[in-house]
XYZ file of C-alpha atoms in Angstrom:
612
model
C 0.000 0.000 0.000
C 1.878 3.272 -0.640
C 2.320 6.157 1.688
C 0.924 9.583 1.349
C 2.333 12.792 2.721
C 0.255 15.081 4.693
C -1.477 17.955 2.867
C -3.758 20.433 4.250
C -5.253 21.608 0.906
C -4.590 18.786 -1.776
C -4.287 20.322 -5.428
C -4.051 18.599 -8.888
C 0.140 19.487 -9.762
C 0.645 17.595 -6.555
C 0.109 14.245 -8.108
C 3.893 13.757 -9.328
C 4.807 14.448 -5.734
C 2.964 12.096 -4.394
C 4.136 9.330 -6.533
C 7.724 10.465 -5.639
C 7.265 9.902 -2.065
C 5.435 7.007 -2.753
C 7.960 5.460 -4.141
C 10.149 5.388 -1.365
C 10.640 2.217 0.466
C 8.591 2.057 3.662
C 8.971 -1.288 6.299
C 5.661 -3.012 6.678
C 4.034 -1.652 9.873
C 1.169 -3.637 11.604
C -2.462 -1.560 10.965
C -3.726 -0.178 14.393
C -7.592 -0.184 15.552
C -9.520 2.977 15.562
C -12.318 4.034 18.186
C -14.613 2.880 15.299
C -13.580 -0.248 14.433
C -11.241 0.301 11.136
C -7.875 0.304 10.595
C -5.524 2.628 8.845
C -2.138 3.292 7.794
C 0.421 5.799 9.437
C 1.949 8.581 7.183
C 5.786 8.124 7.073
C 7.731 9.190 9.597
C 11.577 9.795 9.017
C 12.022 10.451 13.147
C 11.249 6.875 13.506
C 14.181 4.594 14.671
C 12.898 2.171 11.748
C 12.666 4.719 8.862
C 14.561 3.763 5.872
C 15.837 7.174 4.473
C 16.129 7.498 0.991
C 18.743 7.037 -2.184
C 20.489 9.629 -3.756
C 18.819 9.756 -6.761
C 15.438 10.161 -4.632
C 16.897 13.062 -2.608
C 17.909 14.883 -5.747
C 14.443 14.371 -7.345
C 13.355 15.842 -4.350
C 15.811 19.394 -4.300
C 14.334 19.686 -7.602
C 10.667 19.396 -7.029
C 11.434 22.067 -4.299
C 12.606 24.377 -6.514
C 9.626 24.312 -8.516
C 7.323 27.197 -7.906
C 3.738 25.645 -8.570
C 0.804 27.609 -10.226
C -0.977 29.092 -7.296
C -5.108 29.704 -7.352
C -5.935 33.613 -8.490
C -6.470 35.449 -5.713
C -7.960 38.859 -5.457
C -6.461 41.984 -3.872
C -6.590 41.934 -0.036
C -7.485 37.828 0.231
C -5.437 35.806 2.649
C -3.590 33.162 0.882
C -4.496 29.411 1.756
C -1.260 27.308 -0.045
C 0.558 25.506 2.044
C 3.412 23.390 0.647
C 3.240 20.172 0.468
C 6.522 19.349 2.275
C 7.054 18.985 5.272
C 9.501 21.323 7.160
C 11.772 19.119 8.130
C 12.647 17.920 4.496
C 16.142 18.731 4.042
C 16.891 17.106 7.427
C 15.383 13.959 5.547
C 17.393 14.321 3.119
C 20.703 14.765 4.862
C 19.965 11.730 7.686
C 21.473 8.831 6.505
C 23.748 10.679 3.428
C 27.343 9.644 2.436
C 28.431 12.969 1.890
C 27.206 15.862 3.399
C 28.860 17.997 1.651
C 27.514 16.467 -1.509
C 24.251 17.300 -0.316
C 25.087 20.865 0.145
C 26.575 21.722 -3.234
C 23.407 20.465 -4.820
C 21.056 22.067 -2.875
C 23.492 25.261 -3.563
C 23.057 24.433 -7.157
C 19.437 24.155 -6.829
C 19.734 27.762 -5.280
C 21.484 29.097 -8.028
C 19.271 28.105 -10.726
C 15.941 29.823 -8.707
C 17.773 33.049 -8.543
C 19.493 32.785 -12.106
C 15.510 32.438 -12.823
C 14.902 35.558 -10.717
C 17.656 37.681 -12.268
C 16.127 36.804 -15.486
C 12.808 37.535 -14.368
C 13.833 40.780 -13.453
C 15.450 41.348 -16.330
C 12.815 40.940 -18.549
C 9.985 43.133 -16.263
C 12.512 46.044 -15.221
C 15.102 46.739 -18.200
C 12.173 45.238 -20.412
C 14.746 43.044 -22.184
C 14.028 39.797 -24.902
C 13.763 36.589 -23.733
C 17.086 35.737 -25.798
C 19.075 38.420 -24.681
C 18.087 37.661 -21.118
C 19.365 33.592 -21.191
C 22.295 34.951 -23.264
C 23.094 37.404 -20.389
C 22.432 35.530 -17.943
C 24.622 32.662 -18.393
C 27.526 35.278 -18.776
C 27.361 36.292 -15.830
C 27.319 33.544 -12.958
C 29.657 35.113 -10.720
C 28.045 38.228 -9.916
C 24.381 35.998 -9.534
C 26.795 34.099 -6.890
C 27.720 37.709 -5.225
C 24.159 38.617 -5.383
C 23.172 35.113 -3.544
C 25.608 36.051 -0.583
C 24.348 39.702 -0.721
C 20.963 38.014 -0.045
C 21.602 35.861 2.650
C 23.400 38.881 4.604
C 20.267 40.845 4.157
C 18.460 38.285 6.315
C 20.738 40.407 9.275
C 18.421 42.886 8.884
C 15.288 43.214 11.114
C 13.090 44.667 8.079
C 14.371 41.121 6.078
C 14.457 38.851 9.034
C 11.014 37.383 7.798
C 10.885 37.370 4.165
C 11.953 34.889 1.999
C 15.019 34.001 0.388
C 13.979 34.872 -3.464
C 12.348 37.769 -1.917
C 15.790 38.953 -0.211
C 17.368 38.189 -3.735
C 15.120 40.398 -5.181
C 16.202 42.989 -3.003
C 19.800 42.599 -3.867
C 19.168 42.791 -7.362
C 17.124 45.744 -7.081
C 19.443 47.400 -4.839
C 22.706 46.276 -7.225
C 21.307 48.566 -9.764
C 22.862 46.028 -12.480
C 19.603 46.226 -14.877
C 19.933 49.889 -15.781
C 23.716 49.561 -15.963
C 22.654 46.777 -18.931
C 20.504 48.917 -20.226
C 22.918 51.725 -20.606
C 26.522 49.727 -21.631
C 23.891 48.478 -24.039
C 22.723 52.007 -25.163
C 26.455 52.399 -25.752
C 27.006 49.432 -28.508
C 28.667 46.872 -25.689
C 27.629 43.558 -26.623
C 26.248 41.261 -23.781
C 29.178 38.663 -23.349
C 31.188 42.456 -23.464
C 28.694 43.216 -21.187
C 28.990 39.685 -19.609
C 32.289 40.000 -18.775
C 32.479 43.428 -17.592
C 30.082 42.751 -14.586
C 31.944 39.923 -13.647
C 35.286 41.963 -13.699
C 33.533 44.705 -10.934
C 33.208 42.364 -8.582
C 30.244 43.362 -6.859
C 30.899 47.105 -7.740
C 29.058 48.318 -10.660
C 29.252 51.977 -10.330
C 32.856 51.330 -11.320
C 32.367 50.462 -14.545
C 29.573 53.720 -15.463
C 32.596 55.789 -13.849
C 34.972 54.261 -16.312
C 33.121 54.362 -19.130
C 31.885 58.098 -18.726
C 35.715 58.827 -18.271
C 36.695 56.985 -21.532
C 33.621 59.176 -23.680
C 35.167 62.661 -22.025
C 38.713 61.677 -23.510
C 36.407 61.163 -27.139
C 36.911 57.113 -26.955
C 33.896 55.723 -29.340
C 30.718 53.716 -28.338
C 31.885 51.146 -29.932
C 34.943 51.023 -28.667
C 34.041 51.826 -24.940
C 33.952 47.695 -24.094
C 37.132 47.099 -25.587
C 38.912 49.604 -23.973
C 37.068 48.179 -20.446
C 38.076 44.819 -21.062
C 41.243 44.934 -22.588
C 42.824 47.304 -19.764
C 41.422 44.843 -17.178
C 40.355 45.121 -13.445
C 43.057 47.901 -12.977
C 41.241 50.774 -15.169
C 38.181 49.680 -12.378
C 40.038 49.942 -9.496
C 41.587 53.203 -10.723
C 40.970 56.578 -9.555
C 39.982 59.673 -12.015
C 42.895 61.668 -10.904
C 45.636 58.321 -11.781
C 43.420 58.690 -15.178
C 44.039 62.403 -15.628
C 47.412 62.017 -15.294
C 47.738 59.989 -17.640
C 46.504 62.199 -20.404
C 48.076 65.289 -19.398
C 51.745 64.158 -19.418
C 51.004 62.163 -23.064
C 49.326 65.522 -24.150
C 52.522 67.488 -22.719
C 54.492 65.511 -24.881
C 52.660 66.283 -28.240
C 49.900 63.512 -28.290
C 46.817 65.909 -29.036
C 43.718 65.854 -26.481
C 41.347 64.925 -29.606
C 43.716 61.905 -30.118
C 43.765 60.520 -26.665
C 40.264 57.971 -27.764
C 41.882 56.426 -30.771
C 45.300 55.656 -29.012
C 43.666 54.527 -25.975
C 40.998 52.671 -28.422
C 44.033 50.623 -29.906
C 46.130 50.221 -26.759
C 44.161 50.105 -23.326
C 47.260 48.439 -21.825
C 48.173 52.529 -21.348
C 45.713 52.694 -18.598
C 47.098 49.853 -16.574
C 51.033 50.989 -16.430
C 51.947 53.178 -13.317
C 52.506 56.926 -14.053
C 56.195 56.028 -13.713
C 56.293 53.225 -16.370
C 54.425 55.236 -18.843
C 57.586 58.014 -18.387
C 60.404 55.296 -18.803
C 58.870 54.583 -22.258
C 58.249 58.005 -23.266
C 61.908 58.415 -22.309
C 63.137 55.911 -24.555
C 61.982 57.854 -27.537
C 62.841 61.242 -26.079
C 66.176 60.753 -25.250
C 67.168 59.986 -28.659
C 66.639 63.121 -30.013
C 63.085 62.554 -31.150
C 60.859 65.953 -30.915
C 57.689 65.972 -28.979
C 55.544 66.451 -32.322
C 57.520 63.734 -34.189
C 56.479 61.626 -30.684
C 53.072 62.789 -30.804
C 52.643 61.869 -33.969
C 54.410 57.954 -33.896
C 51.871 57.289 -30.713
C 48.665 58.434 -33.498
C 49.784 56.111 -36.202
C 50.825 53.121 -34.190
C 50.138 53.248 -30.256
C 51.405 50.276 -29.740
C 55.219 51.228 -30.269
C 54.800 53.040 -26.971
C 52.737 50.312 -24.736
C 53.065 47.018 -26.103
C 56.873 46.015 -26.087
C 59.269 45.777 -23.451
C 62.367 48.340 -23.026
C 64.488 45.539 -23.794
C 63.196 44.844 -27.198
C 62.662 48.290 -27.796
C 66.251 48.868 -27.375
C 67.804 45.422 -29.225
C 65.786 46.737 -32.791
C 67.171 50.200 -32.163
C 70.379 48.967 -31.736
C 70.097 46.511 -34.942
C 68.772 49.253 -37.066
C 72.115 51.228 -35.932
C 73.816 48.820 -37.826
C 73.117 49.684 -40.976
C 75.004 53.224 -40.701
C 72.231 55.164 -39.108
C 73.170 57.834 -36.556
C 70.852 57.638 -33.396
C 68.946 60.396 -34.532
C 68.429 59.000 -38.181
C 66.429 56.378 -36.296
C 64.456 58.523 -34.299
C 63.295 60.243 -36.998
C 62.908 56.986 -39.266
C 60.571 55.314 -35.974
C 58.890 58.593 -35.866
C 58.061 58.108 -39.715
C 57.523 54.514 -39.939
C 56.419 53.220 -35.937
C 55.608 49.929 -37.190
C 59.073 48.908 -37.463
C 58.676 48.328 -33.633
C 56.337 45.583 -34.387
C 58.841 43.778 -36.499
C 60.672 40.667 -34.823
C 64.450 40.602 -35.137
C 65.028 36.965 -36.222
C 61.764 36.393 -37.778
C 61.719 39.048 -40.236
C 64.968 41.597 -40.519
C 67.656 38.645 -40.385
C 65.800 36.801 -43.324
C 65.091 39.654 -45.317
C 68.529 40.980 -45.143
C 70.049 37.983 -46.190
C 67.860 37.528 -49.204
C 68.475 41.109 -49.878
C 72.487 40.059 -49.964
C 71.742 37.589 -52.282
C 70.049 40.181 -54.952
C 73.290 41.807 -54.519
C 72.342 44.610 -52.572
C 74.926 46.255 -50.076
C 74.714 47.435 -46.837
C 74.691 51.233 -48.214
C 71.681 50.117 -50.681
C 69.668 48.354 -47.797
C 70.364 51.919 -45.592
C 69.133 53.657 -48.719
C 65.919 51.165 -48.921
C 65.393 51.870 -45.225
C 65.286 55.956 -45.486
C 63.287 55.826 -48.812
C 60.908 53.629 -47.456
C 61.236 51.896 -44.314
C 57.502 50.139 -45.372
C 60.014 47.199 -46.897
C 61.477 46.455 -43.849
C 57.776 45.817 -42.168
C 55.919 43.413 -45.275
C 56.334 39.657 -45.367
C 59.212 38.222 -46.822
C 58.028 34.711 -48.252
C 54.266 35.976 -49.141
C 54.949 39.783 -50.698
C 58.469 39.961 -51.631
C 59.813 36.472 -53.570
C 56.692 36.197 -55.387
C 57.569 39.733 -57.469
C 61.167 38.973 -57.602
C 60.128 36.146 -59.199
C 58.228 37.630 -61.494
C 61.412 40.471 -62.581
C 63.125 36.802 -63.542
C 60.578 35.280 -65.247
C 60.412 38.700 -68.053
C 64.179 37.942 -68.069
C 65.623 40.483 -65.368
C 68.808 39.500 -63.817
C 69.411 39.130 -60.045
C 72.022 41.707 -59.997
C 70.028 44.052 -62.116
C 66.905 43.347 -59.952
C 68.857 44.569 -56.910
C 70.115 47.345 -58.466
C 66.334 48.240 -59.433
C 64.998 47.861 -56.180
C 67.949 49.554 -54.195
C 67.242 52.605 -56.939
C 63.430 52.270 -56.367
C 62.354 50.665 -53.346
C 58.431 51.589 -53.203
C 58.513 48.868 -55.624
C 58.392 46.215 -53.633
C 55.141 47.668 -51.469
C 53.305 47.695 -55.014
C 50.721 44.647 -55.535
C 52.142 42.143 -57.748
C 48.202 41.281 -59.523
C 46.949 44.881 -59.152
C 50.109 47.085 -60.704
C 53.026 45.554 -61.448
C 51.442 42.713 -64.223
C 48.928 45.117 -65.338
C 52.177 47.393 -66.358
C 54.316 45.189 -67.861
C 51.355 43.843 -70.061
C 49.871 47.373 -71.091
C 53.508 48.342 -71.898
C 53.985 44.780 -74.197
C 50.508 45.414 -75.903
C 50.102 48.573 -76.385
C 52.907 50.653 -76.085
C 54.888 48.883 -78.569
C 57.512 47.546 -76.098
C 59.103 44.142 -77.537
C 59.446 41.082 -75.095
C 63.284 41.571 -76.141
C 63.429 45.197 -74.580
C 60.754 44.592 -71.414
C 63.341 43.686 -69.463
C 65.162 46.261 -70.138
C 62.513 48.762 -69.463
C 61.361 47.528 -66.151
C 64.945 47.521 -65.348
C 66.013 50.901 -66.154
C 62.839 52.712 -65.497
C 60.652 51.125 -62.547
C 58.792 54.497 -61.628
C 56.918 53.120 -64.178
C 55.286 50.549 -62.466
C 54.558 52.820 -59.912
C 52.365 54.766 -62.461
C 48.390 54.869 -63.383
C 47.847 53.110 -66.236
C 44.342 54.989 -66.870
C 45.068 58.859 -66.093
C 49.340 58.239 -67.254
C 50.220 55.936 -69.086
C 47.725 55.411 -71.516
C 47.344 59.440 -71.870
C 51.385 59.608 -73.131
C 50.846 56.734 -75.145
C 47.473 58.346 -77.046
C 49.429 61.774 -77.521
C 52.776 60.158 -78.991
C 50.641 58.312 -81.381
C 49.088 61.046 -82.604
C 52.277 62.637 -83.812
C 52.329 60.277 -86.251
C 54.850 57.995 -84.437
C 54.379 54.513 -85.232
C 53.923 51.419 -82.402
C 56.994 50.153 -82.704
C 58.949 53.357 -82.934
C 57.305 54.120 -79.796
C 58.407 50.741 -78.756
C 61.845 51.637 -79.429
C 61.386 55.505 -77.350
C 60.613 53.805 -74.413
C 63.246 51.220 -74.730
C 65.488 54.007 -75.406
C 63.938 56.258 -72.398
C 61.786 54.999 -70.177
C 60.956 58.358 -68.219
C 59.530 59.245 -71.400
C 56.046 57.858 -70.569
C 55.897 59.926 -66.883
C 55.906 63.073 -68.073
C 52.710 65.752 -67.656
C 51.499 65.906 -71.535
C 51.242 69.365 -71.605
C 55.017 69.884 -70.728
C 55.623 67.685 -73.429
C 53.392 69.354 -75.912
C 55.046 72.959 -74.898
C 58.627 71.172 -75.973
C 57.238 69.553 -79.265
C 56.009 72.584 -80.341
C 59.032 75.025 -79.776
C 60.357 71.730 -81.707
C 58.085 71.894 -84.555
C 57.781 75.973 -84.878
C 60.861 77.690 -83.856
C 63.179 74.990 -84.092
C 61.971 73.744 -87.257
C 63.239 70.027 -86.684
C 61.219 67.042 -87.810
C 59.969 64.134 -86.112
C 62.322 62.124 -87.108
C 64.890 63.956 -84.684
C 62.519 63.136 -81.687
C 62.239 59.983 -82.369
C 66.140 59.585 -82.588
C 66.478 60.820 -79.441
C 63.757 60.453 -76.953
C 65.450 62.560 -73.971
C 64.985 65.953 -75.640
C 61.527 65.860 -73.263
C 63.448 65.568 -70.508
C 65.552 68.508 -71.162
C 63.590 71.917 -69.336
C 62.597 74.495 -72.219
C 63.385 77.668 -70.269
C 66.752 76.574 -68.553
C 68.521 74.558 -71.333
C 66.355 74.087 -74.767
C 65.541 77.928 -76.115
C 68.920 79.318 -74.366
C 71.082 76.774 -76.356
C 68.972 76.934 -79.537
C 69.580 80.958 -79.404
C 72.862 80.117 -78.929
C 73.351 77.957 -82.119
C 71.107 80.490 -84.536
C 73.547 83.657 -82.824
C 76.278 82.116 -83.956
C 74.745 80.545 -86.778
C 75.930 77.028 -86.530
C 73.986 74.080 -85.634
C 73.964 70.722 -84.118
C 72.212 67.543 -83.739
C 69.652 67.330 -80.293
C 72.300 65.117 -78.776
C 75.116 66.703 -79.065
C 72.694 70.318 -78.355
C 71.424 69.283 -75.072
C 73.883 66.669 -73.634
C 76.795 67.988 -72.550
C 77.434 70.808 -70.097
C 77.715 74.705 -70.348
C 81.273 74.835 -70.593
C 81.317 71.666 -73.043
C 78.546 73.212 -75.225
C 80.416 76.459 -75.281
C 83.572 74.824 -76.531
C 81.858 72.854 -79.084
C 79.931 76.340 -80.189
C 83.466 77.890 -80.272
C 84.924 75.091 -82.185
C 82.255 75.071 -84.607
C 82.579 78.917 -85.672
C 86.331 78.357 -86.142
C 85.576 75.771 -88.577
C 82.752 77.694 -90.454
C 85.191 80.502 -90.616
C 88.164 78.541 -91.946
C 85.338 77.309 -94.651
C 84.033 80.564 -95.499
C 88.229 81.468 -95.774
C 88.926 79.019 -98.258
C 91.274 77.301 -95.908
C 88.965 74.314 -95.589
C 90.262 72.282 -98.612
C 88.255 69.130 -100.203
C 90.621 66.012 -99.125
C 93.069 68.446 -97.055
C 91.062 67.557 -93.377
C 89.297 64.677 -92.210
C 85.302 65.184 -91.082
C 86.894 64.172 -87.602
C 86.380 67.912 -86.207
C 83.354 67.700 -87.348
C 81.716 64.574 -85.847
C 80.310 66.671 -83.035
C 77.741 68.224 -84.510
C 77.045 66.728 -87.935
C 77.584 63.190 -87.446
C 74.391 60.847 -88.261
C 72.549 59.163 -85.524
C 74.113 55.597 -87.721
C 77.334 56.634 -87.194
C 78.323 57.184 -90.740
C 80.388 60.197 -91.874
C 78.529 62.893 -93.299
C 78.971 63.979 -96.769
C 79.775 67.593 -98.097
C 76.488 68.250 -99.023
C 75.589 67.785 -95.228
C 78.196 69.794 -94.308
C 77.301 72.715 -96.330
C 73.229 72.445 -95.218
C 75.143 72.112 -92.025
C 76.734 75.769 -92.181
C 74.205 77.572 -94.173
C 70.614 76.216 -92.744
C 70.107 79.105 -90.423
């Protein structure tokens, strides 16, 4: 026959109970007479020297079941409540008599705690900050540590006279109330903190939430973003809590006293928090580091901006072993400064992970010590990319169009943004517009790219294929353009209205043909004002002329010697002295001699003297 529990007001949920307790094991007692007659069973009785307590597994059914808050009848304002639970008061002592492990006991009816007021919190939660259901379980099971501190805060309520008599869940309530964690949510939420951001933070406070809304409000006065506000909280760690505003203001004065601007202060603190946890004393070591070698408080100002890190991150000692590395290349100690203050990211480079392999395969190009100091003061960007992944692939490519390794050296040593250019995106793109259609042969790319690898660095839309257009439409053919570029390679980076200017003074004062342009490409390089028109008047004063490359070539005094030389000879043909057979065209090479190298004939020679 099974055994019933006592219950003063029996209701339909009640039934599972029942059958719990029924199914505990009960020793057969013998049934006992009534006044009228019948007999009946007693109710269990775990005082009794014969009661059997029960299993583990029962007692844990049972912390559950008491856990349970059951659907209560409606009641109306003012009406006296009637439930009564159904378990007796001494059921946890029933549970405990008899147990293994006490202690056992204990955590699990702790755990059974826990999960009623993680219910609670959520409950509050969802009626106070008027959260979603899924944001409150995701929340929720963030934060189990401060729903732990809340649990104790509850329990030391019960201290108080006007909480002596309420209920646990009730004094939790309180606590939560009191912790006033759901409008913190609400407002790290407002300000784009993300709950396990959120999560965490709470955790971090350790019982001491007004902490983190002092924090934060401190971070948005020194212009840190919303976004960012929950990085910069968890990143610095429990010390930017436990901070004062004054250790904080420190901070920021003496970085602004040393050239980091006030309206810069969110982004470096954004991008290194681990500022706000040094001691005011650490922070001035490090600043000293850069100081001290002659760097100027804008220069530092400016190196904390692009790369914050350079400044928080490392330790002196490494600081100080890539300073002293980069020395080796021939840099002074202020050189560096200034190249750190230019490029900070250097800083972030590892010794023998990235410079030591690079400058060996740099030695192997054939590139010296005085071309890797040059690479690292044109642009100290090479000395921060990947080796294997960015580098070998485009030397690679420079051999593959048939570019030797001593000539790709030499390139890159002459130009070294080349190397930070994308290998798909501008470098192939160039070499294939210049093959198809600027004329240049698969013989002579090579020796394009080699001699002239600004080009790479140009647009192929709004450069090169603008100096291509205009060239062609002098009339010069493809290939002959081919042949220019071979010839000069600059000749494709010039502005196409300097070059028009020089083609025209070509064309209409000068009165030289194409043909002479295309001979030698390097007359656009030549400036009109300084050396062009003052050399030309020069030849038609003295009436004598010369080819462009011997006109524009050489140097004042060399040009005025040749002039000099040439009016002598005019003059000793106008004289008669200048005899058919009697001299050799040798003095005359200089300024009459064909672009084939053949001697001129004396037909040339007398256009020569009497075109102008």
């Amino acid at each position: 026959m099974k055994m019933l529990l006592p219950c003063h007001q029996p209701l339909p949920w009640m039934a599972t109970s029942f059958h719990i307790f029924s199914s505990l094991p009960h020793p057969q007692q013998p049934p006992q007479l009534t006044a009228s007659g019948r007999t009946h069973n007693h109710p269990f009785d775990p005082s009794a020297p014969h009661a059997v307590p029960p299993t583990l597994q029962e007692r844990e059914k049972i912390l559950d079941l008491s856990s349970v808050s059951p659907k209560r009848t409606p009641q109306y304002p003012g009406s006296i409540s009637t439930y009564v639970s159904p378990f007796p008061a001494d059921t946890y002592r029933l549970l405990s008599d008899g147990a293994d492990d006490e202690d056992e006991v204990i955590m699990r009816a702790l755990k059974v705690r826990r999960k009623v007021s993680t219910e609670i919190f959520k409950e509050t939660m969802r009626k106070k900050g008027k959260f979603g259901i899924t944001y409150t379980e995701n929340l929720a099971s963030r934060v189990p540590g401060f729903i732990d501190y809340l649990m104790i805060e509850a329990a030391a309520l019960k201290r108080l006279p006007e909480f002596s008599q309420l209920s646990f869940d009730a004094r939790f309530r309180a606590a939560v109330e009191d912790s006033k964690v759901v409008p913190l949510i609400r407002w790290l939420k407002h300000n784009s903190l993300s709950f396990p951001q959120i999560g965490k933070l709470i955790c971090m406070s350790r019982g001491n939430l007004e902490s983190i809304r002092r924090s934060a409000d401190w971070l948005k006065s020194i212009h840190v973003k919303g976004r960012f506000l929950g990085v910069v909280l968890l990143k610095s760690g429990e010390n930017l809590l436990e901070r004062s505003i004054s250790e904080l203001d420190e901070i920021v004065e003496y970085l602004e006293s040393n050239g980091v601007r006030r309206e810069w202060m969110g982004y470096v603190m954004s991008r290194s928090p681990q500022l706000l946890c040094y001691s005011m004393e650490e922070i001035k070591s490090r600043a000293a580091f850069y100081l001290d070698m002659g760097m100027e408080k804008k220069d530092f100002g400016t190196m904390v901006f692009d790369y914050p890190k350079a400044l928080s991150y490392y330790t002196l000692e490494e600081m100080n072993q890539k300073v002293n590395y980069l020395r080796e290349f021939g840099l002074s100690t202020e050189c560096v400064s200034k190249l750190l203050a230019f490029k900070p990211l250097l800083m972030a480079r590892s010794i023998e992970d990235q410079w030591k392999p690079l400058v060996k395969y740099l030695y192997y190009l054939g590139i010296d010590r005085d071309g890797m100091r040059r690479m690292l003061v044109i642009k100290p960007m090479v000395f921060c990319i990947d080796l294997e992944t960015v580098i070998v692939p485009k030397v690679r490519f420079f051999q593959d169009i048939g570019i030797r390794n001593d000539g790709i050296g030499n390139m890159l040593a002459k130009f070294p943004p080349l190397l930070t250019y994308s290998l798909y995106k501008k470098i192939r793109p160039v070499v294939v517009f210049l093959m198809t259609k600027a004329g240049v042969s698969k013989r002579d790319i090579a020796k394009v790219i080699a001699s002239g690898p600004e080009l790479l660095g140009c647009s192929i839309v709004h450069k090169l294929d603008v100096n291509v257009k205009y060239f062609l439409s002098l009339g010069i053919r493809l290939p002959q353009l081919g042949e220019m570029i071979a010839d000069f390679p600059m000749l494709l980076r010039y502005n196409v209205e300097l070059l028009r200017q020089k083609y025209r003074y070509l064309r209409r004062v000068m009165v030289r043909p194409l043909q002479d342009v295309i001979e030698f490409p390097r007359f656009f390089s030549y400036s009109l004002e300084g050396r062009i028109i003052p050399r030309h008047k020069a030849m038609v004063e003295n009436r004598v002329n010369f080819k462009l490359r011997y006109m524009l070539t050489p140097t004042d005094d060399e040009f005025d010697q040749k002039v000099m030389a040439a009016i002598e000879r005019r003059q000793r043909f106008e004289s008669g002295i200048l005899l058919n057979g009697l001299e050799t065209p040798q003095a005359t090479d200089e300024y009459s001699e064909t672009e084939d190298g053949s001697r001129p004939s004396s037909a040339d020679l007398e256009y020569s003297s009497e075109e102008l």
